[in-house]
XYZ file of N, CA and C in Angstrom:
537
model
N -111.046 -82.876 -53.117
C -111.385 -81.511 -53.268
C -110.985 -80.765 -51.894
N -111.246 -81.677 -50.845
C -110.914 -81.009 -49.564
C -109.374 -80.657 -49.402
N -108.588 -81.391 -49.838
C -107.155 -81.398 -49.712
C -106.667 -80.175 -50.494
N -107.395 -79.931 -51.801
C -107.103 -78.911 -52.685
C -107.454 -77.577 -52.055
N -108.691 -77.553 -51.412
C -109.126 -76.288 -50.678
C -108.237 -75.949 -49.581
N -107.837 -76.941 -48.939
C -106.833 -76.644 -47.639
C -105.528 -76.141 -48.110
N -105.059 -76.821 -49.296
C -103.702 -76.182 -49.816
C -103.924 -74.957 -50.346
N -105.046 -74.654 -50.937
C -105.216 -73.174 -51.503
C -105.125 -72.197 -50.332
N -105.989 -72.555 -49.265
C -105.897 -71.707 -48.023
C -104.758 -71.470 -47.418
N -103.948 -72.412 -47.307
C -102.620 -72.442 -46.711
C -101.671 -71.555 -47.579
N -101.809 -71.492 -49.012
C -101.037 -70.741 -49.815
C -101.338 -69.243 -49.785
N -102.699 -69.028 -49.517
C -103.184 -67.611 -49.455
C -102.677 -66.943 -48.057
N -102.838 -67.915 -47.025
C -102.377 -67.427 -45.937
C -100.890 -67.110 -45.715
N -100.150 -67.917 -46.380
C -98.648 -67.754 -46.377
C -98.166 -66.563 -47.261
N -99.088 -66.151 -48.218
C -98.756 -65.035 -49.123
C -99.320 -63.651 -48.453
N -100.153 -63.799 -47.566
C -100.696 -62.464 -46.960
C -99.719 -61.671 -46.325
N -99.617 -60.327 -46.416
C -98.785 -59.388 -45.860
C -99.014 -59.444 -44.367
N -97.868 -59.068 -43.610
C -98.107 -59.009 -42.090
C -99.031 -57.876 -41.707
N -99.589 -57.970 -40.744
C -100.641 -57.099 -40.235
C -100.001 -55.777 -39.786
N -100.553 -54.735 -40.076
C -99.901 -53.285 -39.573
C -100.513 -52.880 -38.410
N -99.662 -52.379 -37.586
C -99.875 -51.855 -36.339
C -100.633 -50.518 -36.425
N -101.718 -50.331 -35.897
C -102.554 -48.949 -36.042
C -102.637 -48.093 -34.869
N -102.151 -48.550 -33.813
C -102.251 -47.945 -32.563
C -101.315 -47.003 -32.361
N -101.168 -46.132 -31.354
C -100.187 -45.087 -30.946
C -98.841 -45.869 -30.645
N -97.776 -45.102 -30.914
C -96.557 -45.745 -30.795
C -95.981 -44.919 -29.499
N -95.432 -45.640 -28.454
C -94.909 -45.096 -27.257
C -93.394 -44.804 -27.528
N -92.867 -43.647 -27.242
C -91.482 -43.319 -27.262
C -90.837 -42.864 -25.934
N -90.150 -43.659 -25.395
C -89.533 -43.244 -23.992
C -88.430 -42.075 -24.302
N -88.298 -41.236 -23.187
C -87.259 -40.248 -23.294
C -86.370 -40.641 -22.282
N -84.932 -40.304 -22.720
C -83.808 -40.640 -21.990
C -82.827 -39.240 -21.931
N -81.980 -39.185 -21.008
C -81.068 -38.065 -21.085
C -81.739 -36.658 -21.129
N -82.675 -36.531 -20.279
C -83.458 -35.251 -20.240
C -82.721 -34.155 -19.675
N -82.695 -32.996 -20.259
C -82.185 -31.833 -19.769
C -83.242 -30.707 -19.860
N -82.924 -29.564 -19.144
C -83.926 -28.392 -19.384
C -83.131 -27.125 -18.977
N -83.828 -26.080 -19.694
C -83.145 -24.734 -19.464
C -84.419 -23.628 -19.593
N -84.252 -22.668 -18.830
C -85.219 -21.564 -18.956
C -84.958 -20.813 -20.211
N -86.149 -20.363 -20.805
C -86.060 -19.677 -22.115
C -87.044 -18.367 -21.828
N -86.778 -17.416 -22.746
C -87.638 -16.312 -22.816
C -89.221 -16.729 -23.086
N -90.025 -16.283 -22.349
C -91.533 -16.418 -22.575
C -91.933 -15.378 -23.571
N -92.873 -15.892 -24.456
C -93.660 -14.864 -25.333
C -94.521 -14.057 -24.504
N -94.663 -12.798 -25.025
C -95.420 -11.859 -24.329
C -96.882 -12.421 -24.119
N -97.450 -12.304 -22.832
C -98.750 -12.709 -22.434
C -99.006 -14.125 -22.133
N -97.674 -15.006 -22.029
C -97.601 -16.324 -21.606
C -98.267 -16.342 -20.162
N -99.192 -17.422 -20.018
C -99.781 -17.622 -18.585
C -99.468 -19.165 -18.258
N -99.422 -19.506 -16.934
C -99.244 -20.808 -16.606
C -100.499 -21.300 -15.866
N -100.728 -22.622 -16.054
C -101.920 -23.254 -15.252
C -101.370 -24.550 -14.758
N -101.790 -24.946 -13.567
C -101.714 -26.314 -12.939
C -102.938 -26.577 -12.162
N -103.484 -27.716 -12.635
C -104.727 -28.148 -11.927
C -105.882 -27.396 -12.201
N -105.810 -26.691 -13.363
C -107.060 -25.828 -13.780
C -106.879 -24.373 -13.218
N -106.063 -24.044 -12.433
C -105.959 -22.680 -11.924
C -104.854 -21.898 -12.754
N -105.328 -20.822 -13.251
C -104.405 -19.921 -14.281
C -103.473 -19.015 -13.172
N -102.275 -18.979 -13.420
C -101.356 -18.239 -12.573
C -100.855 -17.125 -13.419
N -101.396 -15.849 -13.239
C -100.926 -14.744 -14.038
C -100.100 -13.758 -13.193
N -100.396 -13.605 -11.880
C -99.707 -12.641 -10.938
C -98.376 -12.900 -10.575
N -98.050 -14.206 -10.321
C -96.635 -14.541 -9.727
C -95.533 -14.641 -10.752
N -95.838 -14.294 -12.142
C -94.907 -14.532 -13.008
C -94.773 -15.975 -13.636
N -94.345 -16.115 -14.758
C -94.187 -17.308 -15.502
C -92.854 -17.699 -15.853
N -92.454 -18.903 -15.769
C -91.269 -19.338 -16.269
C -91.407 -20.209 -17.500
N -90.819 -20.000 -18.560
C -90.896 -20.997 -19.676
C -89.739 -21.709 -19.622
N -89.817 -23.068 -19.862
C -88.833 -24.079 -19.799
C -88.814 -24.790 -21.010
N -87.460 -25.039 -21.673
C -87.510 -25.910 -22.719
C -86.839 -27.037 -22.365
N -87.408 -28.287 -22.600
C -86.854 -29.642 -22.250
C -86.245 -30.231 -23.458
N -85.060 -30.855 -23.299
C -84.524 -31.712 -24.628
C -84.355 -33.106 -24.051
N -84.495 -33.918 -24.907
C -84.304 -35.477 -24.494
C -83.937 -36.178 -25.751
N -83.344 -37.325 -25.458
C -83.179 -38.364 -26.550
C -84.460 -39.302 -26.495
N -84.867 -39.265 -27.803
C -86.169 -40.049 -27.985
C -85.872 -41.299 -28.788
N -86.304 -42.450 -28.355
C -86.076 -43.786 -29.205
C -87.335 -44.301 -29.845
N -87.700 -43.858 -30.942
C -88.923 -44.201 -31.850
C -88.715 -45.571 -32.241
N -89.499 -46.469 -31.823
C -89.202 -47.894 -32.409
C -90.113 -48.075 -33.802
N -90.701 -47.086 -34.196
C -91.375 -47.186 -35.481
C -90.592 -46.983 -36.679
N -90.772 -47.579 -37.886
C -90.033 -47.110 -38.948
C -90.390 -45.743 -39.624
N -91.458 -45.102 -39.041
C -91.772 -43.862 -39.573
C -91.745 -42.951 -38.386
N -91.739 -41.480 -38.915
C -91.768 -40.421 -38.052
C -93.063 -40.291 -37.450
N -93.135 -39.836 -36.113
C -94.530 -39.509 -35.480
C -94.564 -38.043 -35.558
N -95.751 -37.420 -35.966
C -95.968 -36.073 -36.072
C -96.829 -35.702 -34.987
N -96.665 -34.475 -34.412
C -97.557 -33.905 -33.413
C -97.689 -34.856 -32.203
N -96.640 -35.377 -31.868
C -96.749 -36.497 -30.748
C -97.140 -35.838 -29.330
N -97.903 -36.347 -28.630
C -98.203 -35.864 -27.366
C -97.281 -36.332 -26.358
N -96.781 -35.444 -25.376
C -95.908 -35.646 -24.247
C -96.606 -35.868 -23.029
N -96.302 -36.983 -22.363
C -96.841 -37.391 -21.030
C -95.852 -37.426 -20.144
N -96.181 -37.376 -18.671
C -95.302 -37.569 -17.637
C -95.565 -36.447 -16.556
N -94.715 -36.629 -15.508
C -94.987 -35.755 -14.400
C -93.735 -34.935 -14.091
N -93.797 -33.539 -13.865
C -92.671 -32.773 -13.557
C -93.085 -32.120 -12.143
N -91.846 -32.073 -11.381
C -91.948 -31.519 -9.970
C -90.850 -30.296 -9.719
N -91.281 -29.374 -8.919
C -90.265 -28.433 -8.596
C -89.202 -28.940 -7.577
N -88.350 -27.982 -7.017
C -87.348 -28.322 -5.974
C -87.927 -28.761 -4.771
N -89.116 -28.537 -4.472
C -89.921 -28.812 -3.208
C -90.725 -30.091 -3.358
N -90.584 -30.658 -4.578
C -91.460 -31.854 -4.709
C -92.960 -31.700 -5.050
N -93.292 -30.304 -5.218
C -94.688 -29.988 -5.772
C -94.886 -30.090 -7.166
N -95.945 -30.515 -7.517
C -96.258 -30.779 -9.031
C -96.202 -29.551 -9.857
N -95.423 -29.469 -10.888
C -95.452 -28.488 -11.963
C -96.497 -28.762 -12.904
N -96.810 -30.044 -13.176
C -97.797 -30.646 -14.117
C -98.919 -31.204 -13.372
N -100.133 -31.222 -13.836
C -101.338 -31.854 -13.178
C -101.055 -33.224 -13.025
N -100.933 -33.656 -11.771
C -100.666 -35.100 -11.441
C -102.067 -35.934 -11.050
N -103.116 -35.245 -11.060
C -104.467 -35.995 -10.825
C -104.766 -36.862 -11.924
N -104.341 -36.593 -13.125
C -104.779 -37.319 -14.411
C -103.561 -37.476 -15.279
N -103.611 -38.355 -16.128
C -102.657 -38.618 -17.058
C -102.752 -37.689 -18.333
N -102.702 -36.513 -18.168
C -102.943 -35.356 -19.213
C -101.634 -35.207 -20.105
N -101.966 -34.791 -21.310
C -100.795 -34.359 -22.147
C -100.269 -33.181 -21.546
N -98.854 -33.067 -21.507
C -98.353 -31.894 -20.842
C -97.634 -30.991 -21.875
N -97.444 -31.530 -23.104
C -96.957 -30.839 -24.198
C -96.954 -31.646 -25.498
N -96.318 -31.237 -26.588
C -96.328 -31.947 -27.643
C -95.090 -31.764 -28.384
N -94.447 -32.661 -29.249
C -93.371 -32.650 -29.914
C -93.761 -32.588 -31.398
N -93.336 -31.484 -32.239
C -93.735 -31.612 -33.638
C -93.528 -32.829 -34.480
N -92.342 -33.323 -34.296
C -91.825 -34.606 -35.071
C -90.849 -35.414 -34.276
N -91.107 -36.542 -34.227
C -90.103 -37.696 -33.556
C -89.775 -38.598 -34.704
N -88.477 -38.329 -35.212
C -88.051 -38.972 -36.410
C -88.034 -40.655 -35.937
N -87.911 -41.525 -36.912
C -87.817 -42.878 -36.555
C -86.327 -43.020 -36.064
N -86.219 -44.158 -35.147
C -84.876 -44.447 -34.554
C -84.553 -43.400 -33.380
N -83.412 -43.168 -33.178
C -82.940 -42.435 -31.984
C -82.687 -40.915 -32.441
N -83.283 -39.926 -31.668
C -83.066 -38.484 -32.188
C -83.256 -37.632 -30.923
N -82.831 -36.397 -31.015
C -83.076 -35.378 -30.018
C -84.402 -34.730 -30.292
N -85.180 -34.588 -29.237
C -86.363 -33.725 -29.310
C -86.424 -32.684 -28.363
N -87.416 -31.613 -28.452
C -87.688 -30.535 -27.568
C -88.919 -30.347 -27.254
N -89.461 -29.889 -26.125
C -90.672 -29.437 -25.926
C -90.674 -28.436 -24.818
N -91.614 -27.649 -24.616
C -91.695 -26.587 -23.760
C -92.886 -26.699 -22.601
N -92.593 -26.327 -21.426
C -93.678 -26.264 -20.388
C -93.606 -24.740 -19.866
N -94.654 -24.254 -19.319
C -94.672 -23.047 -18.538
C -95.107 -23.435 -17.062
N -94.626 -22.634 -16.197
C -94.931 -22.955 -14.750
C -94.813 -21.557 -13.965
N -95.330 -21.473 -12.860
C -95.194 -20.328 -12.175
C -93.475 -20.169 -11.812
N -93.096 -19.025 -11.899
C -91.689 -18.657 -11.805
C -91.171 -19.038 -10.370
N -92.088 -19.041 -9.382
C -91.698 -19.348 -7.966
C -91.409 -20.902 -7.989
N -92.073 -21.737 -8.592
C -91.723 -23.204 -8.682
C -90.477 -23.396 -9.503
N -90.099 -22.694 -10.580
C -88.950 -22.778 -11.131
C -87.633 -22.477 -10.206
N -87.925 -21.494 -9.607
C -86.935 -20.868 -8.656
C -86.722 -21.629 -7.272
N -87.657 -22.648 -7.029
C -87.484 -23.396 -5.880
C -86.473 -24.457 -5.869
N -85.799 -24.571 -6.984
C -84.558 -25.557 -7.197
C -84.732 -26.379 -8.404
N -83.857 -27.295 -8.499
C -83.739 -28.288 -9.656
C -85.191 -29.156 -9.787
N -85.509 -29.110 -11.034
C -86.803 -29.846 -11.499
C -86.486 -31.181 -11.499
N -87.507 -32.163 -11.085
C -87.512 -33.581 -11.334
C -88.592 -33.946 -12.109
N -88.482 -35.229 -12.635
C -89.631 -35.762 -13.579
C -89.566 -37.324 -13.388
N -90.758 -37.802 -13.880
C -90.868 -39.371 -14.056
C -91.895 -39.545 -15.080
N -91.494 -40.524 -15.851
C -92.361 -41.190 -16.989
C -92.490 -40.319 -18.051
N -91.491 -39.392 -18.405
C -91.645 -38.501 -19.682
C -91.623 -39.430 -20.805
N -92.489 -39.368 -21.766
C -92.371 -40.001 -23.119
C -93.306 -39.354 -24.002
N -93.277 -39.734 -25.198
C -94.217 -39.184 -26.150
C -94.938 -40.386 -26.742
N -96.146 -40.024 -27.209
C -97.104 -41.154 -27.808
C -97.847 -40.383 -29.048
N -97.745 -41.110 -30.019
C -98.315 -40.504 -31.264
C -98.385 -41.638 -32.385
N -98.953 -41.301 -33.583
C -99.339 -42.127 -34.594
C -98.123 -41.853 -35.695
N -97.706 -42.887 -36.314
C -96.787 -42.797 -37.444
C -97.487 -42.322 -38.691
N -96.806 -41.486 -39.446
C -97.260 -41.142 -40.715
C -97.620 -39.639 -40.612
N -98.431 -38.995 -41.604
C -98.761 -37.701 -41.804
C -99.637 -37.240 -40.625
N -99.517 -35.897 -40.338
C -100.511 -35.126 -39.608
C -101.903 -35.308 -40.206
N -102.884 -35.639 -39.453
C -104.245 -35.637 -40.121
C -104.747 -34.186 -40.429
N -105.738 -34.106 -41.392
C -106.172 -32.822 -41.782
C -106.902 -32.312 -40.515
N -106.690 -30.872 -40.246
C -107.267 -30.289 -39.034
C -106.282 -30.189 -37.859
N -105.165 -31.071 -37.748
C -104.348 -30.824 -36.781
C -103.321 -29.947 -37.156
N -102.639 -29.366 -36.242
C -101.523 -28.437 -36.541
C -100.189 -28.825 -36.188
N -99.174 -28.372 -36.600
C -97.822 -28.556 -36.169
C -97.340 -27.413 -35.349
N -96.080 -27.219 -35.310
C -95.522 -26.292 -34.420
C -95.799 -24.688 -34.809
N -95.941 -24.683 -36.061
C -96.197 -23.270 -36.654
C -97.773 -23.101 -36.782
N -98.435 -24.000 -36.303
C -100.076 -23.845 -36.289
C -100.587 -23.955 -37.716
N -99.714 -24.548 -38.650
C -100.182 -24.439 -39.949
C -100.189 -26.009 -40.604
N -101.129 -26.318 -41.439
C -101.058 -27.569 -42.169
C -99.911 -27.237 -43.062
N -99.202 -28.574 -43.416
C -98.180 -28.518 -44.498
C -98.764 -28.298 -45.853
N -97.893 -27.982 -46.739
C -98.295 -27.649 -48.185
C -99.014 -28.801 -48.751
N -98.728 -30.001 -48.554
C -99.277 -31.018 -49.183
C -100.537 -31.818 -48.294
N -100.673 -31.334 -47.075
C -101.554 -31.893 -46.108
C -103.039 -31.945 -46.665
N -103.429 -30.947 -47.425
C -104.997 -30.791 -47.714
C -105.173 -31.970 -48.799
N -104.403 -32.495 -49.386
C -104.452 -33.627 -50.409
C -105.172 -34.817 -49.542
N -105.089 -34.936 -48.303
C -105.564 -36.020 -47.626
C -106.964 -35.817 -47.087
N -107.429 -34.426 -47.130
C -108.743 -34.021 -46.641
C -109.827 -34.635 -47.576
N -111.058 -34.778 -46.917
C -112.132 -35.102 -47.607
C -112.582 -34.191 -48.696
N -112.421 -32.785 -48.183
C -112.782 -31.621 -49.084
C -111.592 -30.908 -49.155
N -110.612 -31.112 -50.229
C -109.298 -30.288 -50.138
C -109.633 -28.775 -50.243
N -110.594 -28.385 -51.033
C -110.886 -26.871 -51.123
C -111.209 -26.287 -49.649
N -111.985 -27.077 -48.951
C -112.074 -26.406 -47.545
C -110.984 -26.470 -46.740
N -110.265 -27.445 -46.918
C -109.047 -27.532 -46.116
C -108.004 -26.448 -46.456
N -107.881 -26.147 -47.722
C -107.158 -25.002 -48.253
C -107.490 -23.818 -47.687
N -108.883 -23.440 -47.546
C -109.498 -22.291 -46.974
C -109.041 -22.244 -45.588
N -109.184 -23.355 -44.854
C -108.963 -23.197 -43.476
C -107.443 -23.050 -43.323
N -106.691 -23.732 -44.080
C -105.201 -23.352 -44.004
C -104.832 -22.082 -44.126
N -105.377 -21.365 -45.225
C -105.262 -19.855 -45.371
C -105.655 -19.119 -44.154
N -106.709 -19.442 -43.578
C -107.274 -18.723 -42.436
C -106.306 -18.792 -41.267
N -105.752 -20.019 -40.935
C -104.825 -20.259 -39.912
C -103.544 -19.368 -40.295
N -103.180 -19.386 -41.542
C -101.831 -18.554 -41.881
C -102.091 -17.105 -41.677
N -103.395 -16.661 -41.866
C -103.580 -15.193 -41.713
C -103.622 -14.822 -40.039
N -103.963 -15.712 -39.242
C -103.923 -15.560 -37.768
C -102.575 -15.416 -37.339
N -101.576 -16.205 -37.831
C -100.182 -16.240 -37.505
C -99.659 -15.125 -37.996
């Protein structure tokens, strides 16, 4: 009996599917470039909790090669890292490891991604920007109900995942009316 039970346990263990990773996926950025772009009206910049309205704002779009090791796309991935102006002063908050931006989607494998930062115009004009540790971190699969993408709207089929699809559709419609 004992041999039969051990054999059955071994057979079940061998047939079990591999465990799925459920944690965030880290995606390093390479070949990072940037360019100043037009800011939307009313754009402000803040670093270290201080809002900068008077000095003018520079809106900067970064592009990078992302290497997503997951077999699925990451949606609404957070961007982390440090960015410095030409004088070596922080453009992003360096006191904590805070999210500095997000990327709507990071496809599986190697792809180009973009994200935007705002900073005081004087920092942008101080010379070439530098950075360290730029990467994205996110979860594979769909955006969770209540999260938003680049347009600030849930996708057409995202409410199917919600506990209360009718409430989700109502929220989605309200967000669409604001945009």
